[in-house]
C-alpha positions as a printed NumPy array, in Angstrom:
array([[-24.087,  -7.852, -23.047],
       [-21.747,  -9.22 , -25.783],
       [-21.813, -12.762, -26.858],
       [-19.508, -14.673, -29.157],
       [-20.911, -17.658, -31.036],
       [-18.372, -20.152, -32.516],
       [-20.396, -22.552, -34.631],
       [-19.632, -24.038, -37.988],
       [-23.133, -25.066, -38.998],
       [-24.539, -22.099, -40.821],
       [-28.2  , -22.724, -40.005],
       [-27.433, -23.177, -36.246],
       [-25.215, -20.15 , -36.273],
       [-27.808, -17.985, -37.9  ],
       [-30.632, -19.257, -35.591],
       [-28.574, -18.586, -32.481],
       [-27.39 , -15.085, -33.584],
       [-30.947, -14.158, -34.479],
       [-32.427, -15.478, -31.274],
       [-29.803, -13.828, -29.004],
       [-30.044, -10.525, -30.76 ],
       [-33.744, -10.602, -30.278],
       [-33.176, -11.189, -26.668],
       [-31.143,  -8.083, -26.434],
       [-27.521,  -9.352, -26.781],
       [-24.884,  -7.91 , -29.023],
       [-23.591, -10.947, -30.955],
       [-20.594, -11.752, -33.063],
       [-20.307, -15.052, -34.823],
       [-17.498, -17.111, -36.104],
       [-17.573, -20.231, -38.462],
       [-14.313, -21.898, -37.365],
       [-12.192, -22.307, -34.233],
       [ -9.273, -20.114, -35.472],
       [-11.582, -17.205, -36.275],
       [-13.399, -17.698, -32.949],
       [-10.159, -17.79 , -30.962],
       [ -8.922, -14.691, -32.651],
       [-12.094, -12.786, -31.878],
       [-12.101, -14.027, -28.367],
       [ -8.548, -12.775, -27.849],
       [ -8.978,  -9.45 , -29.625],
       [-12.453,  -8.453, -28.28 ],
       [-14.287,  -8.347, -24.923],
       [-17.196, -10.757, -24.562],
       [-19.378, -11.342, -21.575],
       [-19.927, -15.04 , -22.522],
       [-18.865, -17.472, -25.461],
       [-21.033, -20.202, -26.931],
       [-18.568, -22.666, -28.296],
       [-19.029, -25.767, -30.486],
       [-16.499, -28.624, -30.111],
       [-16.274, -30.072, -33.53 ],
       [-15.062, -27.067, -35.543],
       [-12.727, -26.625, -38.63 ],
       [ -9.102, -25.5  , -38.098],
       [ -9.172, -25.689, -34.31 ],
       [-11.621, -27.697, -32.269],
       [-13.48 , -26.264, -29.257],
       [-11.092, -28.052, -26.879],
       [ -8.17 , -26.308, -28.433],
       [ -9.9  , -22.978, -28.526],
       [-10.736, -23.128, -24.868],
       [ -7.285, -24.441, -23.89 ],
       [ -5.612, -21.549, -25.682],
       [ -8.015, -19.07 , -24.179],
       [ -7.293, -20.188, -20.615],
       [ -3.661, -20.386, -21.42 ],
       [ -3.668, -16.777, -22.318],
       [ -5.302, -15.915, -19.062],
       [ -8.661, -15.148, -20.434],
       [-11.41 , -16.206, -17.86 ],
       [-14.47 , -15.194, -20.014],
       [-17.305, -17.658, -19.275],
       [-17.655, -20.402, -21.952],
       [-20.607, -22.57 , -22.624],
       [-20.173, -25.541, -24.812],
       [-22.922, -26.315, -27.245],
       [-22.164, -29.578, -28.908],
       [-23.553, -32.835, -30.104],
       [-20.833, -34.703, -28.177],
       [-22.971, -36.115, -25.425],
       [-20.655, -38.628, -23.787],
       [-19.925, -38.113, -20.093],
       [-16.251, -38.242, -20.859],
       [-16.77 , -35.274, -23.163],
       [-18.698, -33.25 , -20.686],
       [-16.11 , -33.885, -17.988],
       [-13.303, -32.979, -20.344],
       [-15.025, -29.648, -21.264],
       [-15.536, -28.739, -17.665],
       [-12.105, -29.757, -16.611],
       [-10.618, -27.576, -19.392],
       [-12.308, -24.609, -17.85 ],
       [-15.883, -24.422, -19.45 ],
       [-18.527, -22.936, -17.255],
       [-21.45 , -24.94 , -18.646],
       [-22.088, -27.713, -21.252],
       [-25.255, -28.175, -23.219],
       [-25.842, -30.974, -25.67 ],
       [-27.566, -30.673, -29.096],
       [-30.302, -30.841, -29.966],
       [-31.194, -28.011, -27.517],
       [-34.058, -25.901, -26.702],
       [-33.182, -22.206, -27.241],
       [-35.081, -21.141, -24.156],
       [-32.753, -23.465, -22.186],
       [-29.621, -22.03 , -23.65 ],
       [-30.908, -18.53 , -23.012],
       [-31.769, -19.358, -19.416],
       [-28.296, -20.832, -18.907],
       [-26.549, -17.695, -20.289],
       [-28.654, -15.446, -18.213],
       [-28.131, -17.617, -15.095],
       [-24.382, -17.417, -15.683],
       [-24.401, -13.705, -16.131],
       [-26.5  , -12.991, -12.962],
       [-24.872, -15.854, -10.936],
       [-24.25 , -13.651,  -7.957],
       [-27.576, -11.95 ,  -8.001],
       [-30.227, -13.223,  -5.532],
       [-33.43 , -14.797,  -7.024],
       [-36.877, -14.471,  -5.716],
       [-39.983, -16.784,  -6.382],
       [-43.148, -14.777,  -6.894],
       [-46.532, -16.385,  -7.261],
       [-48.73 , -13.179,  -7.435],
       [-48.067, -10.928, -10.345],
       [-49.588,  -7.392, -10.735],
       [-49.373,  -4.883, -13.59 ],
       [-51.723,  -1.847, -12.946],
       [-55.11 ,  -3.502, -12.253],
       [-54.119,  -6.77 , -14.005],
       [-53.543,  -9.49 , -11.448],
       [-52.353, -13.157, -11.87 ],
       [-52.478, -15.693,  -9.137],
       [-49.935, -18.302, -10.401],
       [-50.729, -20.941,  -7.777],
       [-54.614, -20.781,  -8.239],
       [-54.276, -20.355, -12.02 ],
       [-56.537, -17.279, -11.878],
       [-56.288, -13.97 , -13.827],
       [-58.362, -10.827, -13.254],
       [-58.254,  -7.302, -14.433],
       [-60.115,  -4.667, -12.339],
       [-61.671,  -7.457, -10.41 ],
       [-63.112,  -9.042, -13.541],
       [-62.236, -12.697, -14.169],
       [-60.39 , -13.486, -17.384],
       [-60.899, -16.996, -18.751],
       [-57.65 , -18.311, -20.187],
       [-56.582, -21.474, -21.898],
       [-53.383, -23.125, -20.392],
       [-51.205, -21.772, -23.19 ],
       [-52.767, -18.272, -22.769],
       [-52.057, -18.466, -19.01 ],
       [-48.441, -19.464, -19.62 ],
       [-48.031, -16.764, -22.207],
       [-49.542, -14.101, -19.841],
       [-47.336, -15.264, -16.923],
       [-44.207, -15.048, -19.183],
       [-45.114, -11.466, -20.152],
       [-45.898, -10.409, -16.619],
       [-42.819, -11.932, -15.113],
       [-40.763, -10.062, -17.601],
       [-42.752,  -6.842, -17.369],
       [-41.344,  -4.031, -19.494],
       [-38.942,  -6.362, -21.366],
       [-39.494,  -6.976, -25.091],
       [-39.598, -10.71 , -25.538],
       [-38.715, -12.061, -28.969],
       [-41.087, -14.24 , -30.946],
       [-38.466, -16.949, -31.04 ],
       [-38.158, -17.068, -27.326],
       [-41.944, -17.141, -26.842],
       [-42.22 , -19.957, -29.279],
       [-39.546, -21.852, -27.578],
       [-40.729, -21.299, -24.073],
       [-44.497, -21.766, -24.554],
       [-44.756, -24.255, -27.599],
       [-41.287, -25.846, -27.408],
       [-40.63 , -24.694, -30.944],
       [-36.795, -24.364, -31.098],
       [-36.279, -23.171, -34.646],
       [-37.545, -20.31 , -36.962],
       [-40.466, -22.301, -38.45 ],
       [-42.101, -19.317, -39.975],
       [-45.333, -20.14 , -38.035],
       [-47.669, -17.304, -36.907],
       [-48.712, -19.151, -33.831],
       [-47.125, -16.673, -31.501],
       [-48.866, -13.668, -33.231],
       [-52.228, -15.505, -33.207],
       [-52.009, -16.399, -29.586],
       [-50.836, -12.865, -28.495],
       [-53.684, -11.3  , -30.506],
       [-56.223, -13.538, -28.638],
       [-54.56 , -12.873, -25.292],
       [-54.466,  -9.105, -25.939],
       [-58.222,  -9.209, -26.819],
       [-58.971, -10.874, -23.487],
       [-56.709,  -8.6  , -21.328],
       [-57.179,  -5.16 , -23.044],
       [-60.549,  -5.007, -24.731],
       [-62.858,  -2.699, -22.785],
       [-59.973,  -0.817, -21.031],
       [-58.575,   2.525, -22.072],
       [-55.085,   1.512, -21.06 ],
       [-53.702,  -1.237, -23.337],
       [-51.041,  -3.294, -21.478],
       [-49.801,  -5.648, -24.348],
       [-47.891,  -4.063, -27.117],
       [-46.196,  -5.228, -30.393],
       [-42.597,  -4.128, -30.976],
       [-42.447,  -4.398, -34.708],
       [-39.922,  -6.972, -36.04 ],
       [-39.026,  -8.133, -32.536],
       [-41.757,  -9.429, -30.28 ],
       [-44.005,  -8.319, -27.503],
       [-43.988,  -6.405, -24.155],
       [-46.466,  -6.061, -21.386],
       [-46.319,  -2.945, -19.272],
       [-48.205,   0.203, -18.451],
       [-47.479,   2.618, -21.287],
       [-45.784,   5.861, -20.49 ],
       [-48.029,   8.932, -20.42 ]])
């Protein structure tokens, strides 16, 4: 999936690009409205994350020209303009979603994914199984091969995240955002420490190791291929 970020703040642009790339998206980024509009017209994107207050062309103008050119690519406004009138204006211009800064990266990611799979059915699952590892979400109980695993609330949330996304490499930034509500690259090793403790509880004593590190990206839980 290709994403275009149009954001003039370098720190935010870098953070978004890094997080979305770690989440598996191919990302281009533009620092002003004119460059963003040109990329949006020249290239194919699955979704655009668009700021409003931009140099050269503001986000309203970018979206208006995109729609005027017949481009129906989904657009999510990501802006500090929080007034109801601004939200209404963005949606009436043809935006598909509107998220106000400061924002949680995990919410942005969830909204992008929701938009991309809008027509796909969803299913609520409260019992998760990977090999002999079982998680009862409602009873807050984890077992492996019938043996109870004692987990802290954060460890349980982390294990649930990894099991629900079985086989998918989950970036550190996303884990930090979703479990600890850390929505920036803080440089903390809290994720690595927590995963190490969880891995010890889940995998120690078993020949098959379910939690793996993907160097430079994040973590994945699955049965390894033979």
